[in-house]
Amino acid sequence: METKLLFLLVPLLPALAGCSAIDTTGSRTGELGNGGFYLSCDDAVACAPLSDDARQFPDAVAVGSTFTVRFEPPATLLQGTNLVLTTAPDRGIVIETVGERAGGAPFLTRGPKGLSGQKLGFGTIVARDAAGHVIDFTNLEVAKPDSLVVYRTDEDGHGLGTGLAVSDVTGIEIQRGARQTYRALAQRSRQTLAGSLATQWTSSDESVLVVDQASDGTVTVQGVAAGQASLVVTAATFEQRLTVQVQR
Amino acid sequence: MIARVLRLAAAPVCALLLAACGPDYDHTEITGSRASVLGGSVDRTQITVPEGMIVTAHIVPLDDEKKAMALTVRSLDAAIVEAAPVIRNNDWAFVGNRVGVTDVQILADDRVVLTIRARVTAQPAR
C-alpha cells in the first residue's frame, strides 16, 4: 500500500516543486525569506543555465571588485497587503547597500559599474520597495584576496560552468587562428571570490599569441603561429601566468 | 447666569471625562529579535547593531484593553541607525549605518511611549 502511494507521489514531485514561492536557481534567499538575490554571471565563475545570473550567489567578493545584484520577489509577495511595487518595469524595487543613504559603513558602495567591495568586513545589500520599506536583505563579505585564478569562458565572457580553473591546468592548447576567452577572478585560500577586477593581460610572445580584446577581468586571445607563449594577467599586486601552446 | 456658566463649563469637563474613559497605552511588546551574522539584538532596553548590518524585530504597542495601537518607530539620528519598516506589519529593521549611539523612539498613536538607546558597534578588525 505504502509502495503504491510512493509510485503515485513521485511523479508529482516536480510539479509540487514548481509551486515553490521562490525560484532559488542561482539565487540566495534573503534573510527575511521574501525573495532571492542574484549576482550577474559576468561577475562570477559560472552562469546558471539559460540566464545571465551566476550559478551561485557568492559568500564573498574581493575588495576593490565590482558586481551587479538584482532581487526577485516571489509572485505571491506582490499581492501583499502593504507592499508598494507598482513602478514598471522593475516594480519599484531598489537595491541599496547599508550605509549608502547615510554616507557611512562603506563596506559595499555603489559605483558606475554597479556595487563595489570597498572595505574589508561584512556588508549588507537591501531590497526596498518604492515607499522605502525593507523587502529583504542579505550579507556579503568583502574579503582580501591572496592570488588570482583564471577560468575559461565562452566567447561572450560567460562562465562555462566547468568549475575548472585553467590556471590550475598545465598545457593549455589553442589552434592557430582560433580564439579563446578567459576570466580572472581573485581568490582567498583557494576559494574563488566573486566580483569583476580591473586586470591587465599581456602575451609574452605576440608572434605566437596575441591579446585580441580585454575588459573587466576577461580577455580574448588568438593563436597566431605554432609555438609556446605565456599569457600573463595582473590585478592590483597579483599576477597569474598561463602557459599556452599554439598548435598548427 | 450661574446656571449658564455651569452648563458651559460642564461641556469640556464631560469631554475630558469621556476621553479618559477610552483605552490608554499600556506597554510595548518586542519579540522575534533577529541578529545579523555578526550579532546584535533588539529589546525594550537596548538596540545593538554591528556597523553595516541589520537587525530586525516585531514591535507592537498595546493599550490597556490589550489591543494593538498604531505604531511608528523613529531614530533620532538616522546617520547612525535607521529605523525602517519591513513590508510585514509591525516588523522593523534597524540599519547600522555608522558607529555611534543614539535613541530610537517608539510612538503609539503618534505619542512617544518608549525611548530605547541604540548602539552601532564596530565590526571586528581584519
mmCIF file of C-alpha atoms in Angstrom:
data_model
loop_
_atom_site.group_PDB
_atom_site.id
_atom_site.type_symbol
_atom_site.label_atom_id
_atom_site.label_comp_id
_atom_site.label_asym_id
_atom_site.label_seq_id
_atom_site.Cartn_x
_atom_site.Cartn_y
_atom_site.Cartn_z
ATOM 1 C CA MET A 1 0.000 0.000 0.000
ATOM 2 C CA GLU A 2 2.779 2.417 1.008
ATOM 3 C CA THR A 3 4.783 1.463 -2.092
ATOM 4 C CA LYS A 4 1.787 2.185 -4.335
ATOM 5 C CA LEU A 5 1.365 5.577 -2.691
ATOM 6 C CA LEU A 6 5.047 6.326 -3.300
ATOM 7 C CA PHE A 7 4.691 5.479 -7.004
ATOM 8 C CA LEU A 8 1.766 7.861 -7.215
ATOM 9 C CA LEU A 9 3.539 10.706 -5.430
ATOM 10 C CA VAL A 10 6.991 10.559 -7.050
ATOM 11 C CA PRO A 11 5.828 11.765 -10.497
ATOM 12 C CA LEU A 12 4.081 14.669 -8.778
ATOM 13 C CA LEU A 13 7.237 15.927 -7.056
ATOM 14 C CA PRO A 14 8.480 18.126 -9.940
ATOM 15 C CA ALA A 15 5.053 19.730 -10.165
ATOM 16 C CA LEU A 16 4.997 20.314 -6.426
ATOM 17 C CA ALA A 17 8.473 21.833 -6.615
ATOM 18 C CA GLY A 18 7.156 24.192 -9.282
ATOM 19 C CA CYS A 19 4.714 25.536 -6.715
ATOM 20 C CA SER A 20 7.600 26.863 -4.621
ATOM 21 C CA ALA A 21 7.211 30.580 -3.989
ATOM 22 C CA ILE A 22 10.853 31.384 -4.722
ATOM 23 C CA ASP A 23 12.902 30.034 -7.580
ATOM 24 C CA THR A 24 16.230 29.533 -5.892
ATOM 25 C CA THR A 25 18.226 28.596 -9.011
ATOM 26 C CA GLY A 26 21.360 30.658 -8.718
ATOM 27 C CA SER A 27 19.899 32.832 -6.003
ATOM 28 C CA ARG A 28 20.286 33.261 -2.293
ATOM 29 C CA THR A 29 17.074 33.610 -0.311
ATOM 30 C CA GLY A 30 17.062 36.823 1.697
ATOM 31 C CA GLU A 31 17.271 36.865 5.478
ATOM 32 C CA LEU A 32 13.537 37.635 5.709
ATOM 33 C CA GLY A 33 12.552 34.947 3.200
ATOM 34 C CA ASN A 34 10.781 37.462 0.968
ATOM 35 C CA GLY A 35 12.689 36.760 -2.252
ATOM 36 C CA GLY A 36 16.003 35.880 -3.842
ATOM 37 C CA PHE A 37 19.168 37.857 -4.552
ATOM 38 C CA TYR A 38 21.006 37.110 -7.813
ATOM 39 C CA LEU A 39 24.546 38.022 -8.885
ATOM 40 C CA SER A 40 25.316 38.798 -12.520
ATOM 41 C CA CYS A 41 27.162 35.861 -14.046
ATOM 42 C CA ASP A 42 29.724 38.243 -15.546
ATOM 43 C CA ASP A 43 30.989 38.736 -12.000
ATOM 44 C CA ALA A 44 31.343 35.057 -11.102
ATOM 45 C CA VAL A 45 32.775 31.744 -12.249
ATOM 46 C CA ALA A 46 29.763 30.247 -13.992
ATOM 47 C CA CYS A 47 26.282 31.119 -15.212
ATOM 48 C CA ALA A 48 23.042 29.450 -14.231
ATOM 49 C CA PRO A 49 21.566 27.655 -17.259
ATOM 50 C CA LEU A 50 19.764 29.936 -19.746
ATOM 51 C CA SER A 51 20.244 33.085 -17.704
ATOM 52 C CA ASP A 52 22.603 35.958 -17.055
ATOM 53 C CA ASP A 53 22.720 35.099 -13.366
ATOM 54 C CA ALA A 54 25.607 33.452 -11.616
ATOM 55 C CA ARG A 55 25.169 29.782 -10.827
ATOM 56 C CA GLN A 56 25.661 30.566 -7.143
ATOM 57 C CA PHE A 57 25.264 33.692 -5.066
ATOM 58 C CA PRO A 58 28.717 34.140 -3.505
ATOM 59 C CA ASP A 59 29.643 34.275 0.153
ATOM 60 C CA ALA A 60 32.344 36.838 -0.522
ATOM 61 C CA VAL A 61 33.544 39.380 -3.065
ATOM 62 C CA ALA A 62 37.076 40.670 -3.484
ATOM 63 C CA VAL A 63 37.874 44.078 -2.092
ATOM 64 C CA GLY A 64 38.118 46.542 -4.987
ATOM 65 C CA SER A 65 35.983 44.410 -7.316
ATOM 66 C CA THR A 66 32.661 45.449 -8.861
ATOM 67 C CA PHE A 67 29.490 43.424 -9.286
ATOM 68 C CA THR A 68 25.789 43.668 -10.056
ATOM 69 C CA VAL A 69 22.995 42.275 -7.895
ATOM 70 C CA ARG A 70 19.281 42.032 -8.571
ATOM 71 C CA PHE A 71 16.386 40.988 -6.342
ATOM 72 C CA GLU A 72 13.374 38.972 -7.338
ATOM 73 C CA PRO A 73 10.376 38.663 -5.015
ATOM 74 C CA PRO A 74 8.013 35.718 -5.374
ATOM 75 C CA ALA A 75 4.752 36.440 -7.189
ATOM 76 C CA THR A 76 2.780 35.809 -4.012
ATOM 77 C CA LEU A 77 4.538 38.695 -2.292
ATOM 78 C CA LEU A 78 3.359 41.121 -4.942
ATOM 79 C CA GLN A 79 -0.152 40.569 -3.622
ATOM 80 C CA GLY A 80 0.955 41.554 -0.094
ATOM 81 C CA THR A 81 -1.206 43.857 1.946
ATOM 82 C CA ASN A 82 1.104 46.807 2.318
ATOM 83 C CA LEU A 83 3.680 46.237 -0.396
ATOM 84 C CA VAL A 84 4.085 49.028 -2.922
ATOM 85 C CA LEU A 85 5.599 47.552 -6.068
ATOM 86 C CA THR A 86 3.941 49.371 -8.891
ATOM 87 C CA THR A 87 6.592 51.094 -10.936
ATOM 88 C CA ALA A 88 7.211 49.297 -14.221
ATOM 89 C CA PRO A 89 9.428 47.733 -15.354
ATOM 90 C CA ASP A 90 11.178 46.830 -12.118
ATOM 91 C CA ARG A 91 8.108 47.221 -9.891
ATOM 92 C CA GLY A 92 9.856 49.903 -7.882
ATOM 93 C CA ILE A 93 12.388 47.614 -6.242
ATOM 94 C CA VAL A 94 15.564 49.428 -5.327
ATOM 95 C CA ILE A 95 18.823 47.706 -4.408
ATOM 96 C CA GLU A 96 20.845 49.580 -1.799
ATOM 97 C CA THR A 97 23.755 48.904 0.490
ATOM 98 C CA VAL A 98 23.703 49.623 4.209
ATOM 99 C CA GLY A 99 25.235 52.998 4.821
ATOM 100 C CA GLU A 100 24.553 54.247 1.320
ATOM 101 C CA ARG A 101 21.680 56.524 2.406
ATOM 102 C CA ALA A 102 23.590 57.919 5.356
ATOM 103 C CA GLY A 103 27.056 58.108 3.845
ATOM 104 C CA GLY A 104 28.509 55.620 6.337
ATOM 105 C CA ALA A 105 29.534 51.934 6.644
ATOM 106 C CA PRO A 106 31.437 51.782 3.370
ATOM 107 C CA PHE A 107 31.876 48.006 3.183
ATOM 108 C CA LEU A 108 29.875 47.977 -0.041
ATOM 109 C CA THR A 109 29.426 51.075 -2.183
ATOM 110 C CA ARG A 110 27.768 51.961 -5.465
ATOM 111 C CA GLY A 111 29.798 52.993 -8.481
ATOM 112 C CA PRO A 112 29.308 53.415 -12.207
ATOM 113 C CA LYS A 113 29.765 49.646 -12.740
ATOM 114 C CA GLY A 114 27.330 48.551 -10.031
ATOM 115 C CA LEU A 115 28.212 47.693 -6.467
ATOM 116 C CA SER A 116 31.757 47.540 -5.221
ATOM 117 C CA GLY A 117 33.539 45.827 -2.328
ATOM 118 C CA GLN A 118 35.162 48.774 -0.640
ATOM 119 C CA LYS A 119 36.278 47.876 2.867
ATOM 120 C CA LEU A 120 37.155 44.533 4.488
ATOM 121 C CA GLY A 121 34.268 43.204 6.564
ATOM 122 C CA PHE A 122 30.637 42.261 6.097
ATOM 123 C CA GLY A 123 28.293 44.445 4.069
ATOM 124 C CA THR A 124 24.548 44.199 3.602
ATOM 125 C CA ILE A 125 22.553 44.501 0.390
ATOM 126 C CA VAL A 126 18.973 45.683 0.908
ATOM 127 C CA ALA A 127 15.972 45.449 -1.424
ATOM 128 C CA ARG A 128 13.369 48.147 -0.745
ATOM 129 C CA ASP A 129 10.028 48.929 -2.300
ATOM 130 C CA ALA A 130 9.075 52.299 -3.750
ATOM 131 C CA ALA A 131 7.962 53.511 -0.319
ATOM 132 C CA GLY A 132 11.338 52.673 1.270
ATOM 133 C CA HIS A 133 10.034 49.611 3.134
ATOM 134 C CA VAL A 134 12.603 46.853 3.517
ATOM 135 C CA ILE A 135 11.554 43.831 1.451
ATOM 136 C CA ASP A 136 14.602 41.727 2.234
ATOM 137 C CA PHE A 137 18.353 41.827 2.705
ATOM 138 C CA THR A 138 21.434 39.640 2.506
ATOM 139 C CA ASN A 139 25.025 39.811 3.720
ATOM 140 C CA LEU A 140 28.189 39.630 1.706
ATOM 141 C CA GLU A 141 31.742 39.501 2.971
ATOM 142 C CA VAL A 142 34.299 41.832 1.429
ATOM 143 C CA ALA A 143 37.486 39.770 1.509
ATOM 144 C CA LYS A 144 41.165 40.355 0.880
ATOM 145 C CA PRO A 145 42.453 38.118 -1.932
ATOM 146 C CA ASP A 146 45.781 36.341 -1.851
ATOM 147 C CA SER A 147 46.057 35.344 -5.532
ATOM 148 C CA LEU A 148 44.339 35.260 -8.924
ATOM 149 C CA VAL A 149 42.579 32.365 -10.595
ATOM 150 C CA VAL A 150 41.713 32.097 -14.299
ATOM 151 C CA TYR A 151 38.676 30.344 -15.790
ATOM 152 C CA ARG A 152 37.796 29.684 -19.407
ATOM 153 C CA THR A 153 34.558 31.320 -20.599
ATOM 154 C CA ASP A 154 32.528 31.305 -23.794
ATOM 155 C CA GLU A 155 33.188 33.985 -26.414
ATOM 156 C CA ASP A 156 30.739 36.387 -24.680
ATOM 157 C CA GLY A 157 32.747 36.126 -21.485
ATOM 158 C CA HIS A 158 30.077 33.990 -19.793
ATOM 159 C CA GLY A 159 31.337 31.291 -17.486
ATOM 160 C CA LEU A 160 31.145 27.794 -18.913
ATOM 161 C CA GLY A 161 30.354 26.304 -15.559
ATOM 162 C CA THR A 162 33.023 23.632 -15.594
ATOM 163 C CA GLY A 163 34.384 24.877 -12.298
ATOM 164 C CA LEU A 164 37.873 24.025 -13.571
ATOM 165 C CA ALA A 165 40.369 26.819 -13.314
ATOM 166 C CA VAL A 166 42.699 26.855 -16.296
ATOM 167 C CA SER A 167 45.363 28.385 -14.104
ATOM 168 C CA ASP A 168 45.408 25.043 -12.286
ATOM 169 C CA VAL A 169 45.997 23.173 -15.544
ATOM 170 C CA THR A 170 49.325 22.871 -17.314
ATOM 171 C CA GLY A 171 49.493 22.918 -21.085
ATOM 172 C CA ILE A 172 46.554 24.963 -22.373
ATOM 173 C CA GLU A 173 46.218 24.308 -26.066
ATOM 174 C CA ILE A 174 44.773 26.552 -28.749
ATOM 175 C CA GLN A 175 44.651 26.032 -32.514
ATOM 176 C CA ARG A 176 46.411 28.555 -34.756
ATOM 177 C CA GLY A 177 43.838 31.195 -35.790
ATOM 178 C CA ALA A 178 41.404 30.161 -33.044
ATOM 179 C CA ARG A 179 40.214 32.426 -30.247
ATOM 180 C CA GLN A 180 39.642 31.630 -26.593
ATOM 181 C CA THR A 181 38.247 33.771 -23.798
ATOM 182 C CA TYR A 182 39.316 33.694 -20.157
ATOM 183 C CA ARG A 183 38.241 35.452 -16.998
ATOM 184 C CA ALA A 184 40.422 36.241 -13.995
ATOM 185 C CA LEU A 185 38.922 36.339 -10.528
ATOM 186 C CA ALA A 186 40.503 36.839 -7.133
ATOM 187 C CA GLN A 187 40.786 34.024 -4.648
ATOM 188 C CA ARG A 188 41.486 33.653 -0.954
ATOM 189 C CA SER A 189 42.879 30.403 0.405
ATOM 190 C CA ARG A 190 41.987 28.813 -2.968
ATOM 191 C CA GLN A 191 38.322 29.854 -2.601
ATOM 192 C CA THR A 192 37.221 31.962 -5.575
ATOM 193 C CA LEU A 193 35.937 35.434 -4.678
ATOM 194 C CA ALA A 194 33.239 36.981 -6.839
ATOM 195 C CA GLY A 195 33.471 40.433 -8.402
ATOM 196 C CA SER A 196 34.971 41.786 -11.601
ATOM 197 C CA LEU A 197 38.533 43.057 -11.339
ATOM 198 C CA ALA A 198 40.464 45.679 -13.228
ATOM 199 C CA THR A 199 43.044 43.496 -14.955
ATOM 200 C CA GLN A 200 45.873 43.782 -17.440
ATOM 201 C CA TRP A 201 46.610 40.941 -19.854
ATOM 202 C CA THR A 202 49.809 40.540 -21.848
ATOM 203 C CA SER A 203 51.309 37.890 -24.086
ATOM 204 C CA SER A 204 54.996 37.041 -23.649
ATOM 205 C CA ASP A 205 55.340 36.425 -27.401
ATOM 206 C CA GLU A 206 52.935 38.217 -29.717
ATOM 207 C CA SER A 207 54.279 36.346 -32.737
ATOM 208 C CA VAL A 208 52.680 33.223 -31.177
ATOM 209 C CA LEU A 209 49.706 34.515 -29.142
ATOM 210 C CA VAL A 210 48.021 37.939 -29.258
ATOM 211 C CA VAL A 211 45.618 39.627 -26.841
ATOM 212 C CA ASP A 212 42.621 40.365 -29.048
ATOM 213 C CA GLN A 213 40.484 42.275 -26.570
ATOM 214 C CA ALA A 214 40.292 42.658 -22.814
ATOM 215 C CA SER A 215 37.823 44.256 -20.405
ATOM 216 C CA ASP A 216 36.590 43.880 -16.833
ATOM 217 C CA GLY A 217 38.602 40.818 -15.960
ATOM 218 C CA THR A 218 38.086 38.971 -19.249
ATOM 219 C CA VAL A 219 40.402 38.551 -22.209
ATOM 220 C CA THR A 220 40.122 37.034 -25.665
ATOM 221 C CA VAL A 221 43.355 35.708 -27.128
ATOM 222 C CA GLN A 222 44.156 34.378 -30.584
ATOM 223 C CA GLY A 223 46.732 31.849 -31.643
ATOM 224 C CA VAL A 224 48.904 33.398 -34.373
ATOM 225 C CA ALA A 225 51.584 30.802 -35.041
ATOM 226 C CA ALA A 226 52.638 27.442 -33.667
ATOM 227 C CA GLY A 227 54.697 27.714 -30.538
ATOM 228 C CA GLN A 228 54.518 28.437 -26.831
ATOM 229 C CA ALA A 229 53.797 31.707 -25.060
ATOM 230 C CA SER A 230 52.836 32.895 -21.606
ATOM 231 C CA LEU A 231 49.573 34.727 -21.041
ATOM 232 C CA VAL A 232 50.103 36.980 -18.046
ATOM 233 C CA VAL A 233 47.304 38.621 -16.092
ATOM 234 C CA THR A 234 47.867 41.180 -13.365
ATOM 235 C CA ALA A 235 45.375 42.770 -10.970
ATOM 236 C CA ALA A 236 46.425 45.006 -8.101
ATOM 237 C CA THR A 237 49.579 43.332 -6.744
ATOM 238 C CA PHE A 238 48.741 39.843 -8.033
ATOM 239 C CA GLU A 239 49.928 38.051 -11.139
ATOM 240 C CA GLN A 240 48.964 34.772 -12.770
ATOM 241 C CA ARG A 241 50.943 33.244 -15.635
ATOM 242 C CA LEU A 242 49.428 30.680 -18.025
ATOM 243 C CA THR A 243 51.468 28.615 -20.452
ATOM 244 C CA VAL A 244 49.678 28.424 -23.791
ATOM 245 C CA GLN A 245 50.635 26.035 -26.580
ATOM 246 C CA VAL A 246 49.516 27.201 -30.021
ATOM 247 C CA GLN A 247 49.153 24.289 -32.421
ATOM 248 C CA ARG A 248 49.405 24.408 -36.192
ATOM 249 C CA MET B 1 -26.498 83.330 34.765
ATOM 250 C CA ILE B 2 -24.731 80.964 37.152
ATOM 251 C CA ALA B 3 -26.612 78.029 35.661
ATOM 252 C CA ARG B 4 -25.495 79.089 32.166
ATOM 253 C CA VAL B 5 -21.845 79.291 33.226
ATOM 254 C CA LEU B 6 -22.099 75.891 34.837
ATOM 255 C CA ARG B 7 -23.638 74.447 31.664
ATOM 256 C CA LEU B 8 -20.832 75.933 29.542
ATOM 257 C CA ALA B 9 -18.160 74.654 31.893
ATOM 258 C CA ALA B 10 -19.720 71.215 32.055
ATOM 259 C CA ALA B 11 -19.239 70.564 28.345
ATOM 260 C CA PRO B 12 -15.396 70.457 28.304
ATOM 261 C CA VAL B 13 -15.319 68.639 31.645
ATOM 262 C CA CYS B 14 -17.614 65.932 30.250
ATOM 263 C CA ALA B 15 -15.477 65.722 27.108
ATOM 264 C CA LEU B 16 -12.376 65.225 29.234
ATOM 265 C CA LEU B 17 -14.097 62.566 31.315
ATOM 266 C CA LEU B 18 -15.219 60.736 28.166
ATOM 267 C CA ALA B 19 -11.716 60.862 26.737
ATOM 268 C CA ALA B 20 -10.337 59.496 29.956
ATOM 269 C CA CYS B 21 -12.695 56.559 29.617
ATOM 270 C CA GLY B 22 -11.015 55.449 26.305
ATOM 271 C CA PRO B 23 -8.209 52.873 26.208
ATOM 272 C CA ASP B 24 -4.768 54.079 27.230
ATOM 273 C CA TYR B 25 -1.312 52.917 26.262
ATOM 274 C CA ASP B 26 -0.229 50.050 28.433
ATOM 275 C CA HIS B 27 3.050 48.558 27.222
ATOM 276 C CA THR B 28 5.124 47.634 24.139
ATOM 277 C CA GLU B 29 5.901 44.072 23.193
ATOM 278 C CA ILE B 30 9.154 43.474 21.300
ATOM 279 C CA THR B 31 9.527 39.932 20.021
ATOM 280 C CA GLY B 32 11.352 37.991 17.327
ATOM 281 C CA SER B 33 14.610 39.920 17.587
ATOM 282 C CA ARG B 34 16.733 38.600 14.736
ATOM 283 C CA ALA B 35 20.504 39.073 14.924
ATOM 284 C CA SER B 36 22.842 39.645 11.984
ATOM 285 C CA VAL B 37 25.730 37.331 11.112
ATOM 286 C CA LEU B 38 27.837 39.475 13.428
ATOM 287 C CA GLY B 39 25.268 39.589 16.239
ATOM 288 C CA GLY B 40 23.033 42.378 17.514
ATOM 289 C CA SER B 41 19.700 42.437 19.294
ATOM 290 C CA VAL B 42 16.569 44.460 19.988
ATOM 291 C CA ASP B 43 14.746 44.583 23.313
ATOM 292 C CA ARG B 44 12.894 47.135 25.425
ATOM 293 C CA THR B 45 16.091 48.495 26.930
ATOM 294 C CA GLN B 46 18.642 48.459 24.133
ATOM 295 C CA ILE B 47 19.194 48.055 20.411
ATOM 296 C CA THR B 48 22.599 46.810 19.313
ATOM 297 C CA VAL B 49 23.603 46.624 15.638
ATOM 298 C CA PRO B 50 27.054 45.955 14.172
ATOM 299 C CA GLU B 51 28.112 48.563 11.617
ATOM 300 C CA GLY B 52 26.955 47.651 8.115
ATOM 301 C CA MET B 53 24.447 45.097 9.422
ATOM 302 C CA ILE B 54 20.678 44.937 10.013
ATOM 303 C CA VAL B 55 18.785 43.506 12.974
ATOM 304 C CA THR B 56 15.006 43.133 12.903
ATOM 305 C CA ALA B 57 12.233 42.796 15.475
ATOM 306 C CA HIS B 58 8.445 42.652 15.725
ATOM 307 C CA ILE B 59 7.134 45.599 17.744
ATOM 308 C CA VAL B 60 3.568 46.019 18.998
ATOM 309 C CA PRO B 61 2.391 48.758 21.369
ATOM 310 C CA LEU B 62 -0.689 47.600 23.296
ATOM 311 C CA ASP B 63 -3.395 49.569 25.066
ATOM 312 C CA ASP B 64 -4.923 48.647 28.388
ATOM 313 C CA GLU B 65 -7.530 46.581 26.564
ATOM 314 C CA LYS B 66 -4.661 44.509 25.040
ATOM 315 C CA LYS B 67 -5.362 45.900 21.573
ATOM 316 C CA ALA B 68 -2.551 46.880 19.188
ATOM 317 C CA MET B 69 -2.076 50.633 18.744
ATOM 318 C CA ALA B 70 -0.848 52.424 15.609
ATOM 319 C CA LEU B 71 2.951 52.207 15.613
ATOM 320 C CA THR B 72 5.701 54.481 14.378
ATOM 321 C CA VAL B 73 9.392 53.988 15.082
ATOM 322 C CA ARG B 74 11.881 56.767 14.556
ATOM 323 C CA SER B 75 15.580 57.197 15.065
ATOM 324 C CA LEU B 76 16.888 60.478 16.418
ATOM 325 C CA ASP B 77 19.992 60.090 14.238
ATOM 326 C CA ALA B 78 19.393 58.028 11.093
ATOM 327 C CA ALA B 79 23.026 58.531 10.067
ATOM 328 C CA ILE B 80 23.908 56.186 12.968
ATOM 329 C CA VAL B 81 20.943 53.817 12.982
ATOM 330 C CA GLU B 82 17.980 53.956 10.642
ATOM 331 C CA ALA B 83 14.625 52.536 11.713
ATOM 332 C CA ALA B 84 12.988 51.232 8.544
ATOM 333 C CA PRO B 85 9.639 49.454 8.293
ATOM 334 C CA VAL B 86 9.689 45.955 6.848
ATOM 335 C CA ILE B 87 6.924 45.053 4.422
ATOM 336 C CA ARG B 88 5.309 42.809 7.018
ATOM 337 C CA ASN B 89 3.152 44.648 9.539
ATOM 338 C CA ASN B 90 4.943 45.862 12.667
ATOM 339 C CA ASP B 91 8.288 44.329 11.694
ATOM 340 C CA TRP B 92 11.096 46.887 11.808
ATOM 341 C CA ALA B 93 14.646 46.809 10.527
ATOM 342 C CA PHE B 94 17.386 48.628 12.435
ATOM 343 C CA VAL B 95 20.111 49.508 9.991
ATOM 344 C CA GLY B 96 23.610 50.066 11.407
ATOM 345 C CA ASN B 97 24.892 52.879 9.243
ATOM 346 C CA ARG B 98 27.772 54.237 11.293
ATOM 347 C CA VAL B 99 29.413 53.502 14.646
ATOM 348 C CA GLY B 100 27.811 55.591 17.392
ATOM 349 C CA VAL B 101 24.991 55.907 19.892
ATOM 350 C CA THR B 102 21.550 57.464 19.501
ATOM 351 C CA ASP B 103 17.972 56.974 20.688
ATOM 352 C CA VAL B 104 15.090 55.238 18.957
ATOM 353 C CA GLN B 105 11.575 56.348 19.851
ATOM 354 C CA ILE B 106 8.520 54.102 19.797
ATOM 355 C CA LEU B 107 5.327 56.055 19.105
ATOM 356 C CA ALA B 108 1.866 54.629 19.811
ATOM 357 C CA ASP B 109 -0.980 56.610 18.268
ATOM 358 C CA ASP B 110 1.578 59.359 17.491
ATOM 359 C CA ARG B 111 2.722 59.668 21.134
ATOM 360 C CA VAL B 112 6.211 58.735 22.280
ATOM 361 C CA VAL B 113 5.730 55.837 24.684
ATOM 362 C CA LEU B 114 9.179 54.316 24.824
ATOM 363 C CA THR B 115 12.729 55.505 24.121
ATOM 364 C CA ILE B 116 15.415 52.887 23.551
ATOM 365 C CA ARG B 117 19.153 53.513 23.487
ATOM 366 C CA ALA B 118 20.576 52.303 20.134
ATOM 367 C CA ARG B 119 24.243 51.464 19.716
ATOM 368 C CA VAL B 120 26.052 50.717 16.449
ATOM 369 C CA THR B 121 29.233 48.784 17.163
ATOM 370 C CA ALA B 122 32.360 48.444 15.019
ATOM 371 C CA GLN B 123 32.992 45.219 13.156
ATOM 372 C CA PRO B 124 35.930 43.111 14.322
ATOM 373 C CA ALA B 125 39.209 44.363 12.824
ATOM 374 C CA ARG B 126 40.576 42.335 9.889
#
